[in-house]
XYZ file of C-alpha atoms in Angstrom:
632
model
C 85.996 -166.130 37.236
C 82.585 -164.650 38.665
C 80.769 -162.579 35.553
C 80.526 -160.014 37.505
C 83.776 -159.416 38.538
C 85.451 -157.076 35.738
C 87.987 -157.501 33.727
C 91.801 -155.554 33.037
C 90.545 -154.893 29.191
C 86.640 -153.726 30.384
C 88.047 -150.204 29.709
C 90.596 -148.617 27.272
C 93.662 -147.788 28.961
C 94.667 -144.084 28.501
C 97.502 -142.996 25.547
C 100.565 -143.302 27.059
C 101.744 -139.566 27.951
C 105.456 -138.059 28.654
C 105.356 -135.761 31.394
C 107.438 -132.532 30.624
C 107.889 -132.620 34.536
C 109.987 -135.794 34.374
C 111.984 -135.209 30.912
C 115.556 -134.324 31.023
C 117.901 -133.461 27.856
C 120.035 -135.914 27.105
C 123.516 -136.536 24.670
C 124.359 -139.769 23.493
C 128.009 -140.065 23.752
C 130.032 -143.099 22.554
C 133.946 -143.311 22.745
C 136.759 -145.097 20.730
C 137.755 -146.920 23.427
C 135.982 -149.277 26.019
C 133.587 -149.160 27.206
C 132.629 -148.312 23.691
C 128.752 -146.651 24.772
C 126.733 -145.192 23.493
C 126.013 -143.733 27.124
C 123.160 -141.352 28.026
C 124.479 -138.083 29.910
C 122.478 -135.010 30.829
C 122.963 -131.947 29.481
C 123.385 -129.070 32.024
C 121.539 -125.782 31.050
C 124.178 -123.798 30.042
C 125.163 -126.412 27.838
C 121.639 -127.030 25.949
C 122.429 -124.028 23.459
C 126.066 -125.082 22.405
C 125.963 -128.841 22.538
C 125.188 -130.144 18.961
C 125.751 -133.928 17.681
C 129.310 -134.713 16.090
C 131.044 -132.142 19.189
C 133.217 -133.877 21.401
C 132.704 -133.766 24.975
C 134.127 -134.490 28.037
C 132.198 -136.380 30.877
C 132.730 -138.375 33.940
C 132.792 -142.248 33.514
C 132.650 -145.286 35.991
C 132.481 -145.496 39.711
C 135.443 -142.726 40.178
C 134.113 -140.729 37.478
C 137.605 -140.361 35.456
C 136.892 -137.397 32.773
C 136.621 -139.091 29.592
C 136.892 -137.341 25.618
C 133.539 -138.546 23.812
C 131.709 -137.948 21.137
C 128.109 -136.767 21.045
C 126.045 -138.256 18.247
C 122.309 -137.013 19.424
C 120.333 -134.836 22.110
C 116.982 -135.209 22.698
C 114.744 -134.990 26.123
C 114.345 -138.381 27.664
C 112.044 -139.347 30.766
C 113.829 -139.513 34.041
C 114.880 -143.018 34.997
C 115.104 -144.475 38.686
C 119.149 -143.513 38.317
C 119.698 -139.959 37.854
C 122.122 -139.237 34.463
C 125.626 -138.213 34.891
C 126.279 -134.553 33.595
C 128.528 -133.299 30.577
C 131.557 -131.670 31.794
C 132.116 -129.932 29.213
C 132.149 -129.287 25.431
C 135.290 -129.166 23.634
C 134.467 -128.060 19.994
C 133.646 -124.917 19.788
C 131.621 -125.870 16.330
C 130.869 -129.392 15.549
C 133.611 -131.981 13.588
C 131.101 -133.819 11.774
C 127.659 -132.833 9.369
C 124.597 -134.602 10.163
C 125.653 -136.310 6.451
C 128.658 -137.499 8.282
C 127.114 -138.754 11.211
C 124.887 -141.212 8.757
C 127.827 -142.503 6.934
C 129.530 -142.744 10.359
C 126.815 -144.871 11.438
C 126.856 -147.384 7.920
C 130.236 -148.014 8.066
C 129.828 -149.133 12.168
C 127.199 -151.599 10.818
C 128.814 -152.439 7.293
C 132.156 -153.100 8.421
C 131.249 -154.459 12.138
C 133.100 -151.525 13.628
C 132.418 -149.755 16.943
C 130.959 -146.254 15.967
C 133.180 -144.061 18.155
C 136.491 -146.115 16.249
C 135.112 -145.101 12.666
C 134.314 -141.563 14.368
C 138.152 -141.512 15.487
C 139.182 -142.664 12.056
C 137.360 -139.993 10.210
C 138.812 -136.725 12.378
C 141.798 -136.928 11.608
C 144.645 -136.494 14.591
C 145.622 -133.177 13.915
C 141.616 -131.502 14.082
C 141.364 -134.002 17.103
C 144.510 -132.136 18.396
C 143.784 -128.854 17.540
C 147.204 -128.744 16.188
C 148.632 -125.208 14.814
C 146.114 -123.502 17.006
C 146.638 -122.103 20.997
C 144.303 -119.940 22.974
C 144.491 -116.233 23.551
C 142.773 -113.930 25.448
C 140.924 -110.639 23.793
C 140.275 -107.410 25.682
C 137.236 -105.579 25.045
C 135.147 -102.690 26.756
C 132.067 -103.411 27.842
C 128.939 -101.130 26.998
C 128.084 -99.517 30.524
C 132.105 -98.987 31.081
C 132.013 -97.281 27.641
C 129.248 -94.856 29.711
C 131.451 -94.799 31.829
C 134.126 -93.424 30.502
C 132.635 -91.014 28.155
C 131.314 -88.956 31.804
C 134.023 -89.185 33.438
C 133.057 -91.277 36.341
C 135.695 -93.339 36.716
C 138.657 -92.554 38.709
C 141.389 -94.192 37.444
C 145.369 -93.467 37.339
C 146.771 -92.339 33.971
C 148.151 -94.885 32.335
C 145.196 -97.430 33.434
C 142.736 -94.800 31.800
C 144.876 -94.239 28.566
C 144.536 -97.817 28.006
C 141.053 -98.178 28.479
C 140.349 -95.625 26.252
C 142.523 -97.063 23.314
C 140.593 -100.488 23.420
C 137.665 -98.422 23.720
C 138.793 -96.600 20.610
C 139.627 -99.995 19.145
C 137.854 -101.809 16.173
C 138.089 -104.935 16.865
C 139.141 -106.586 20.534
C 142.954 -106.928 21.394
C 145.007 -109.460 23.340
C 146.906 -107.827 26.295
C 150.105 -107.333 24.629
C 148.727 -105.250 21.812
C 146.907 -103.101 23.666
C 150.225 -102.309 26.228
C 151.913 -101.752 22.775
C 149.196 -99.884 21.645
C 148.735 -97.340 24.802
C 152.631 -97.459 25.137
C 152.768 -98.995 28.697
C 153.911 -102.456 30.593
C 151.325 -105.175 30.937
C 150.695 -103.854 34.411
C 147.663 -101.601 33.828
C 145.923 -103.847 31.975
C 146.122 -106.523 34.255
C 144.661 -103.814 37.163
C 141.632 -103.430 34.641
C 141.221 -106.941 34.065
C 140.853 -107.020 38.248
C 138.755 -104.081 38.779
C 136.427 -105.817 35.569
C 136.333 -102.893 33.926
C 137.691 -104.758 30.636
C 136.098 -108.170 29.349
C 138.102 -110.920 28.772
C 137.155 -113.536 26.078
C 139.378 -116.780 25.398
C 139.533 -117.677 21.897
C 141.438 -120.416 19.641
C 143.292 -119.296 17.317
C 144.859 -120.622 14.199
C 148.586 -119.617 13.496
C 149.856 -122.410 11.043
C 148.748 -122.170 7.369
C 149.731 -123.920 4.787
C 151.294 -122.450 1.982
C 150.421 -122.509 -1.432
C 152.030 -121.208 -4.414
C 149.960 -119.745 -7.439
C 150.427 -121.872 -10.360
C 150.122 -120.339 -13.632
C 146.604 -120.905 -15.411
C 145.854 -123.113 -17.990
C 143.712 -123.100 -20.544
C 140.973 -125.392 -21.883
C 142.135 -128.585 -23.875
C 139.629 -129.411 -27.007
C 138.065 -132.233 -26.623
C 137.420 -135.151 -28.557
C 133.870 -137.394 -29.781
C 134.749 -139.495 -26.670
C 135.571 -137.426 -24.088
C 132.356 -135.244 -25.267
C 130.079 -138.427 -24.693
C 131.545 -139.097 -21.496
C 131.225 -135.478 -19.786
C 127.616 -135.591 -20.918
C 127.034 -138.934 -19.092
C 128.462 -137.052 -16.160
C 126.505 -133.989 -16.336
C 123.187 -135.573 -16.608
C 122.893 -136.759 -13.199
C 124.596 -134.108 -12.320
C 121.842 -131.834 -13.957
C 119.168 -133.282 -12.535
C 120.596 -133.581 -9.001
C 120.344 -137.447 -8.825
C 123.091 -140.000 -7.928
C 124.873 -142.084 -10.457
C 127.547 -143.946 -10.574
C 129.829 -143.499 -14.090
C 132.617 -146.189 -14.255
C 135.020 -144.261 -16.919
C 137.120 -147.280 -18.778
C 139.524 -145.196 -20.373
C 143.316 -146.622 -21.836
C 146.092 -145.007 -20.537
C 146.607 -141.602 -22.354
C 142.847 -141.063 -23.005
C 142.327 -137.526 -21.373
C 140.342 -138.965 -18.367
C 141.571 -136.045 -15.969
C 140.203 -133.699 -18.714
C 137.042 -135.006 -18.213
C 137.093 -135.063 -14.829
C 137.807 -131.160 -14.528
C 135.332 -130.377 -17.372
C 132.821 -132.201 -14.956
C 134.091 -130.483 -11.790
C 133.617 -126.786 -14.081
C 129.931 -127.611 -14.162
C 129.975 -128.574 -10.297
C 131.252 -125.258 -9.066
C 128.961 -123.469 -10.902
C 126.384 -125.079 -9.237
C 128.460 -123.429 -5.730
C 129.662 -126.877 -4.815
C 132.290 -128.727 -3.869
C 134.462 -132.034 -5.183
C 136.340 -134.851 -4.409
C 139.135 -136.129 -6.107
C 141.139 -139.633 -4.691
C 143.808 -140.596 -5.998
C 145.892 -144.484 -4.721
C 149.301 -142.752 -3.811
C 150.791 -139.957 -2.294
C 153.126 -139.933 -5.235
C 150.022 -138.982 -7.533
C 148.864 -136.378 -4.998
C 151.586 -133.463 -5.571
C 151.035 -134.004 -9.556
C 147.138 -134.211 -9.621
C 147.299 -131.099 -7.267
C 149.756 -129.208 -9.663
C 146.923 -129.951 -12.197
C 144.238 -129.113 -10.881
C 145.465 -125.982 -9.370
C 146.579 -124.536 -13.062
C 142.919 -124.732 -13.389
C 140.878 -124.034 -10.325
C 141.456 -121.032 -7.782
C 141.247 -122.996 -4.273
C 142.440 -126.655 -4.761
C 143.114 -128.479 -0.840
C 145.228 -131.493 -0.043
C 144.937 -134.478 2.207
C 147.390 -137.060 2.756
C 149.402 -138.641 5.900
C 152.537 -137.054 5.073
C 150.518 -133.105 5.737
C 151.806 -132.300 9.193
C 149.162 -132.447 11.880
C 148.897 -128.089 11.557
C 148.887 -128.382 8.077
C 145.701 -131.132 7.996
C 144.122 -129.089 10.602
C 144.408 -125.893 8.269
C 143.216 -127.716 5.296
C 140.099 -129.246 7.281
C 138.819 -125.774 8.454
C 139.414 -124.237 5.057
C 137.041 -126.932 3.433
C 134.551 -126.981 6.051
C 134.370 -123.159 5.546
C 133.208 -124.050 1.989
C 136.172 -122.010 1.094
C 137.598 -124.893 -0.767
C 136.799 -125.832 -4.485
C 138.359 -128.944 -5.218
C 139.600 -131.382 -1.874
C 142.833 -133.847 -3.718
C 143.997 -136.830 -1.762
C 143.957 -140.353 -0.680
C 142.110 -142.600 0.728
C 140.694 -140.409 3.763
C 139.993 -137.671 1.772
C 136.671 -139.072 1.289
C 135.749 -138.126 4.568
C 136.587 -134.231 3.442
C 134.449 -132.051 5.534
C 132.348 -130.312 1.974
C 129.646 -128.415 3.821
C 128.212 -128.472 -0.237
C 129.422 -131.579 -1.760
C 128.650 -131.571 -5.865
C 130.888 -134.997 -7.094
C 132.933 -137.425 -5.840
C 135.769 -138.530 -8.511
C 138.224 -141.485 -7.808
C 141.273 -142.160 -10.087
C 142.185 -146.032 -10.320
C 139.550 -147.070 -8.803
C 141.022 -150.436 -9.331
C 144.293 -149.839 -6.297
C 144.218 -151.949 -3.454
C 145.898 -148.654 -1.639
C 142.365 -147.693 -1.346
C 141.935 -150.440 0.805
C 142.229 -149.630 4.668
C 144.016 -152.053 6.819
C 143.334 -151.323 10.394
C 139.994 -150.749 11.875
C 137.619 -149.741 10.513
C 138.630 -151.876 7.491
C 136.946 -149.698 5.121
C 137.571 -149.512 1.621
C 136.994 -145.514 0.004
C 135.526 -146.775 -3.132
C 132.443 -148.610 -1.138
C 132.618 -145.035 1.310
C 132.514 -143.048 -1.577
C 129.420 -144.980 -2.758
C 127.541 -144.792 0.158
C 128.141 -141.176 0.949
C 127.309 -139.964 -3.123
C 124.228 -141.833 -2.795
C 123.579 -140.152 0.609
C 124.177 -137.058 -0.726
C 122.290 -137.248 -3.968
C 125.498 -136.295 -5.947
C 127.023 -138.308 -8.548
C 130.409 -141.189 -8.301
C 132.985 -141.396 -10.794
C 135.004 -143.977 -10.801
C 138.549 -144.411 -13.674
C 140.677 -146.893 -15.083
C 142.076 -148.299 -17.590
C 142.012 -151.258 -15.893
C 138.652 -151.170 -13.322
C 137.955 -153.301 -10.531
C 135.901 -156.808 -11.297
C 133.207 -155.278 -8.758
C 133.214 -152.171 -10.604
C 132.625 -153.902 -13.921
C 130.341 -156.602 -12.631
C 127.660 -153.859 -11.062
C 127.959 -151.505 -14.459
C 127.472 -154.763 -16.822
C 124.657 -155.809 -14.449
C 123.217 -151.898 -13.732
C 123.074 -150.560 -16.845
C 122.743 -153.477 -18.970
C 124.587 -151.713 -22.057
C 127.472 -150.094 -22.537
C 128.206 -147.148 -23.851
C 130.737 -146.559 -26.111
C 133.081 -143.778 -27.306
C 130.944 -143.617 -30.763
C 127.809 -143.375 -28.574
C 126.979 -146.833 -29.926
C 124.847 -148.667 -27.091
C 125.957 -152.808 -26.658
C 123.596 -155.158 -25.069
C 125.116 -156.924 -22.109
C 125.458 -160.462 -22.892
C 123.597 -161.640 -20.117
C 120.185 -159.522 -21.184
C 120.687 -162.111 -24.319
C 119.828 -164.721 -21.767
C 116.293 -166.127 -22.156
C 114.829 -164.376 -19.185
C 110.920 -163.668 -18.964
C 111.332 -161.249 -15.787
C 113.242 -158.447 -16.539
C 116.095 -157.654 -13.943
C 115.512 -155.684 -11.057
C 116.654 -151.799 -10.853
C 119.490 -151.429 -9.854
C 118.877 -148.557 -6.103
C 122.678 -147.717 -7.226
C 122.459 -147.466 -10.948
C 125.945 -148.543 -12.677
C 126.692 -146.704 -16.233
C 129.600 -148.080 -17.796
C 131.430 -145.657 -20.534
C 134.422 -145.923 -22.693
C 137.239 -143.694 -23.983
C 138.727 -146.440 -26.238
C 141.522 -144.562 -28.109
C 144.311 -142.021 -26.471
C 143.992 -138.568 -27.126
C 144.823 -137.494 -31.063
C 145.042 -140.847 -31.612
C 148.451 -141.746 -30.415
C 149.425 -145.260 -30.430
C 149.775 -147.379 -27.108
C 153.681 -148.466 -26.036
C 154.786 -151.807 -27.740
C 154.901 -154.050 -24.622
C 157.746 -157.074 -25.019
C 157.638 -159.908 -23.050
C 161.311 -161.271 -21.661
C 161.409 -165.544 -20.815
C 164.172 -165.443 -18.205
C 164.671 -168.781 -17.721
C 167.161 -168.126 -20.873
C 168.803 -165.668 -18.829
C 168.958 -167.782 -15.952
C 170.788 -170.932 -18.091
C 173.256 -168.542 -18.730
C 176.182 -168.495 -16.833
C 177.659 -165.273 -18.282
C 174.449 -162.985 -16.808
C 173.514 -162.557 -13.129
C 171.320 -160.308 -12.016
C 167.997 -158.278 -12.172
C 168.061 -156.861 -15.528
C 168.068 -158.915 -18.384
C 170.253 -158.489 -21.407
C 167.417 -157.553 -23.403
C 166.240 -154.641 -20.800
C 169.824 -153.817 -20.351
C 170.431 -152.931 -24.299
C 167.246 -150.729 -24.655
C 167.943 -148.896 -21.320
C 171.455 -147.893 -22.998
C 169.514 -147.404 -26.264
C 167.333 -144.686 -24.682
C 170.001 -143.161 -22.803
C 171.718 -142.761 -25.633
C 168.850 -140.887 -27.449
C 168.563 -138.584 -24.286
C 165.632 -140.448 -23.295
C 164.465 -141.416 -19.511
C 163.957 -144.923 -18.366
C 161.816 -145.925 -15.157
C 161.826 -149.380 -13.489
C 159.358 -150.982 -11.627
C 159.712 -153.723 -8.976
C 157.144 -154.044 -6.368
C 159.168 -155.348 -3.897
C 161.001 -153.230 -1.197
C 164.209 -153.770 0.279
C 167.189 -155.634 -0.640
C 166.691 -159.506 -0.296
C 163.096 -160.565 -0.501
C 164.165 -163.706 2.294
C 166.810 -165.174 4.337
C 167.343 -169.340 3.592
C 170.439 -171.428 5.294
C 171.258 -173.948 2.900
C 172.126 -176.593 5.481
C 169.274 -177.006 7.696
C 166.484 -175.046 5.059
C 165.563 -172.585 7.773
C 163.656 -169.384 6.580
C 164.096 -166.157 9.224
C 160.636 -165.682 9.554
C 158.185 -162.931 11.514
C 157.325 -164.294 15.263
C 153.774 -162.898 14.524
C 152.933 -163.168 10.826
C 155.044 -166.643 10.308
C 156.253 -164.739 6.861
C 159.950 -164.779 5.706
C 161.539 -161.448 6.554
C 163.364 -159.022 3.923
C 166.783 -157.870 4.348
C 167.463 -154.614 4.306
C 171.241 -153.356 3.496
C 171.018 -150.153 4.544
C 170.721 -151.002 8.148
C 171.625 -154.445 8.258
C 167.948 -155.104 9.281
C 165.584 -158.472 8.639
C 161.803 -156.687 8.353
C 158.308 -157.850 8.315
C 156.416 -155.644 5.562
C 153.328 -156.514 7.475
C 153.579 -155.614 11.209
C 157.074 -153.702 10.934
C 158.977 -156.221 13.548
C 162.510 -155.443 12.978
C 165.543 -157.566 13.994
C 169.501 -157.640 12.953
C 170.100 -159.405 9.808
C 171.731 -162.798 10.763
C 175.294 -163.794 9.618
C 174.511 -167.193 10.672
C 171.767 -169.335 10.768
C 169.612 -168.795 13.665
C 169.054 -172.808 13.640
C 172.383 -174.914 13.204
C 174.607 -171.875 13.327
C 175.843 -172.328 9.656
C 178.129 -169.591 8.577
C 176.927 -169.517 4.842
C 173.323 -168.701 5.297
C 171.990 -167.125 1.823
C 170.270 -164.103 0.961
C 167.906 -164.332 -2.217
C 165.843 -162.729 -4.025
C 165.397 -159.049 -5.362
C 164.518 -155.960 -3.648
C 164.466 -152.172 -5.177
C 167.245 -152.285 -2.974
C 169.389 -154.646 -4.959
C 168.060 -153.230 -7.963
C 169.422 -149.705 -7.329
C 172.964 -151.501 -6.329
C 173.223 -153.069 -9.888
C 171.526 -150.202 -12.341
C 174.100 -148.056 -10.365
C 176.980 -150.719 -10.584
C 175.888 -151.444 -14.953
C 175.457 -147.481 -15.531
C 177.908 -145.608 -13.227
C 178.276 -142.442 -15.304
C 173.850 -141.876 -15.090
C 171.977 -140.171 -12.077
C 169.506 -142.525 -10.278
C 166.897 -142.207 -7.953
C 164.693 -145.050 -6.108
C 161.316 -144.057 -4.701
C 159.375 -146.346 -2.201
C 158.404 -146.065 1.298
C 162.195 -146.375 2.721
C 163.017 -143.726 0.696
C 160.107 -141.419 0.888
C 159.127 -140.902 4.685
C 160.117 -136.908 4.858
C 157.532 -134.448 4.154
C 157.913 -133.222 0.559
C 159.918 -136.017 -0.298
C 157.417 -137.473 -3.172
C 157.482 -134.065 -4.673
C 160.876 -133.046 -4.607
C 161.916 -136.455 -6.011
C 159.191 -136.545 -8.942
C 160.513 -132.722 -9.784
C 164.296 -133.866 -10.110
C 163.043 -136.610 -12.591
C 160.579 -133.839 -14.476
C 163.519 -131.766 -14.794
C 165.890 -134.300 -16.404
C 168.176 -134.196 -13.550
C 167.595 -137.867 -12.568
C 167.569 -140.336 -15.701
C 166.596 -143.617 -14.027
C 163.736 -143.797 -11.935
C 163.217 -146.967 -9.936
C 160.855 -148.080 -7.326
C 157.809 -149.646 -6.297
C 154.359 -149.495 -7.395
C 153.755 -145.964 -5.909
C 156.106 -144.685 -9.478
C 153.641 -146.936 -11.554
C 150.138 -145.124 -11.115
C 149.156 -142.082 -13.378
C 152.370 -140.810 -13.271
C 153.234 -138.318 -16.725
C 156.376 -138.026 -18.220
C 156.948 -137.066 -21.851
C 160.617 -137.536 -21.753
C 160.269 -141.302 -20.476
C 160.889 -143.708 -23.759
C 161.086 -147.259 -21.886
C 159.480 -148.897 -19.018
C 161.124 -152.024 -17.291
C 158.759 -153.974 -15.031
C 161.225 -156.412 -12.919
C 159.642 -160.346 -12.333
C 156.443 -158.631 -13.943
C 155.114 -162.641 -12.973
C 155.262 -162.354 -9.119
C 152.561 -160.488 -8.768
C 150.459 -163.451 -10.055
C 151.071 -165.542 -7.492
C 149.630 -162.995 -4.447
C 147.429 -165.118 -2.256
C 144.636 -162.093 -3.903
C 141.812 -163.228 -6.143
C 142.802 -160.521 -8.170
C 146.496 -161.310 -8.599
């Protein structure tokens, strides 16, 4: 190279510049199906005021440009590339579905749980806001101001009727759809459609809801007193809550030991703060009683669960949104509750694996919950009697102590450890607190143990309930007691066997022995729903004896009904409980005393309160051991 030829770096280059000339506003829109995006549209100038991120929109996509539902996650001005961006049709929402907040969370759980964002998006709108359901669009009349001129001199030259009408929505406080202002001016739709055409009246198309859900005032109840414990554990919940700073509170509290007290003492101290809560509870079951609950103490108390009808959801999701909702009560999805001013997140057995989803995104609400209180600044509560290992690992590990009932502090055994470097903080600090004894000091159940396999060498006794079980299920009947039973296993025969050739009817696509179902002579997969008629012979070497073992709540109901003929019974599980107020109406027949035996799976076994129940019969309490789950 000659030295005096120069050089690419002899000068500085200038700052790289946008040019406002060659800048367009653009939405990034991604969609819950492929392709997945996120794709860059522009944003036509009568859109740029309305569009906001978490709307939905509708734009053109591919070579034919098919309109295709999105959703809009940002909008900022880009520079013009060498392909000019496709336009936004339109936008649907008239306000947007999700917060900002949301949007964030939306985004960790697409990287956390390796989930396509617009497929988390879809999972957190729920169906019936997607849907719009319980709403439909009408048209309002109003008078415009230069018509109103108009009028008032005289210069319009209209027939009689057309002018009495104008003049009532004139007169009108608020607009009116065409019907009510023909029924208002006493005339046929007629001369208010001839307005509509000579634009002397303007027409605005709004949505409108028309389906609310209906809730009955409870009658108010007053404070309970509480005790040393449940004093030590509100104030653990208040401090953060004080000082506006996430925590997480794991409450280990037996059965009986006033946790929801505590929880609605801590929820008191939210609202007045002008906030919002969360309350999740594992089952539907729980959801009608926890609402009953808290709405004896709390003016505007909303529910979400699947078995809401699409209207109803959609209600409830506006009304929180609104921030006219105190308290949001439900399941799993509840956690994505639209609280425009969320104060604290509470979740009831934290422990259930019904917290767990199983189709994508695979999300679990406790680790949701987490994420989105620590977002949010606002503290996690998380009960049990019985927590979660995870749970209790990160409190042993983040707080290092536990506090007790007594307010005594324990060292965690592993700060005992000779350790020169003391552990690291914990960015999602753990505080572990205990309500050791029930409330007044009332003693736990005697739990007794039954070995079966002495029942089983018997030739005399066949059957799900043991001898034992059997006596002190007639004892408490006959001291006008109740009695529920729990077996966690649906249906009638857990799987179908021939005893010639050993063949097990299995699932085509899980490879999992079916259940038989009585009711409708059906063989069912509990895992992907595949249905097909019970056999009467084996599928295999056509043997006419095949066998049908094992117990099901099914069979169970058949024999408490065959032993005690004369006593009401009632099974609850998911065959029995798919109409809408089914969990409630069944759980107020067994309140009342109507039903004596309750029987069902594991959705009758979770924070359910009874005082008139005296015995509790779990059926092959061992099977549950042997789930292919670390925590079985």
């Amino acid at each position: 190279m000659s030295s005096r030829q120069t050089t690419l770096f002899d000068a500085e280059p200038d700052p790289w510049q946008l040019d406002a000339a060659h800048e367009v506003l653009a939405a990034s829109v991604v969609f819950a199906e492929q392709p997945l995006g996120p794709y860059d549209y522009a944003v036509p100038a009568n859109l740029a005021a309305k569009l906001k991120p978490g709307q939905r929109v509708q734009v053109p996509l591919g070579k034919g440009n098919r309109s295709v539902t999105g959703y809009c996650t940002a909008v900022a001005s880009k520079p013009v590339g060498s392909r000019p961006l496709k336009p936004i049709g339109r936008v649907i929402d008239e306000r947007p579905l999700l917060s900002p907040a949301m949007l964030r969370l939306a985004e960790w759980m697409a990287d956390y749980y390796l989930c396509p964002l617009g497929q988390v998006l879809q999972a957190i709108v729920p169906a019936g806001v997607r849907g719009q359901a319980g709403t439909r669009e009408m048209t309002f009349l109003s008078v415009p101001q230069q018509v109103r001129e108009q009028l008032a001199a005289g210069a319009l030259k209209l027939g009689q009727k057309q002018a009495d009408a104008l003049r009532v929505l004139a007169a009108s406080a608020r607009p009116l759809t065409p019907p009510e202002l023909a029924q208002a001016a006493k005339c046929t739709l007629a001369p208010v459609n001839e307005l509509r055409k000579k634009k002397l009246v303007q027409a605005d198309v709004r949505r409108i809801q028309q389906v609310a859900a209906e809730q009955q005032p409870l009658p108010r109840e007053n404070h309970l007193q509480l005790n040393a414990d449940q004093r030590t554990a509100l104030d653990a919940i208040l401090a953060p809550l004080k000082a506006r700073r996430h925590e997480t509170i794991l409450l280990h509290g037996v059965t009986g030991s006033g946790k929801t007290e505590v929880y609605i003492r801590a929820i008191e101290e939210v609202l007045g703060y002008g906030r919002q809560a969360i309350v999740l509870v594992p089952e539907i079951s729980l959801t009608p009683q926890t609402r009953s609950r808290f709405q004896s103490r709390f003016a505007s108390v909303a529910v979400l669960h699947s078995h809401l009808s699409d209207a109803e959801r959609h209600w409830h999701w506006q009304q929180i949104a609104a921030g006219l909702v105190q308290v949001v009560v439900g399941a799993r999805s509840a956690v994505f509750a639209p609280t425009p001013q969320l104060g604290l997140i509470v979740i009831d057995e934290e422990h259930d694996g019904s917290f767990k989803q199983n189709e994508a995104p695979r999300y679990h609400a406790r680790d949701v919950a987490l994420r989105r209180a620590a977002m949010e600044s606002v503290p996690l509560v998380l009960g049990s009697a019985t927590p979660s290992l995870e749970s209790w690992q990160k409190a042993a590990e983040g707080s290092g102590f536990r506090v007790q009932g007594s307010g005594i502090e324990i060292p965690n055994p592993k700060s005992q450890i000779a350790n020169p470097q003391p552990p690291a903080p914990s960015p999602s600090p753990f505080v572990l607190i205990d309500l050791p004894r029930r409330v007044e000091d009332r003693p736990l159940p005697a739990v007794v143990t039954i070995d079966l396999r002495a029942e089983f060498q018997s030739r005399s006794h066949r059957g799900a309930v043991s001898r034992s079980l059997q006596r002190a299920i007639e004892e408490a009947l006959r001291d006008e007691g109740q009695v529920i039973l729990l077996l966690n296993r649906r249906g009638f025969s857990t799987h179908i066997q021939c005893p010639a050739c050993g063949h097990v009817v299995q699932c085509p696509a899980c490879d999992l022995a079916l259940t038989h179902h009585r009711q409708d002579e059906q063989a069912i997969c509990h895992y992907c729903d595949f249905q097909t008629p019970a056999p009467v012979r084996c599928p295999e070497c056509a043997f006419d004896g095949i066998r049908f073992s094992g117990f099901g709540t099914e069979r169970l109901e058949a024999e408490i009904r065959g032993r005690f003929p004369d006593v009401s019974v009632l099974r609850m599980d998911s065959d029995t409980m798919q109409r809408p107020g089914s969990h409630e109406a069944a759980l107020s027949r067994f309140k009342s005393g109507e039903v004596k035996i309750l029987l069902g799976t594991q959705m009758i076994a979770k924070g359910l309160d009874f005082p008139n129940v005296t015995l509790v019969g779990v059926i092959n309490a061992d099977t549950t051991l042997h789930f292919a789950d670390l925590r079985a």
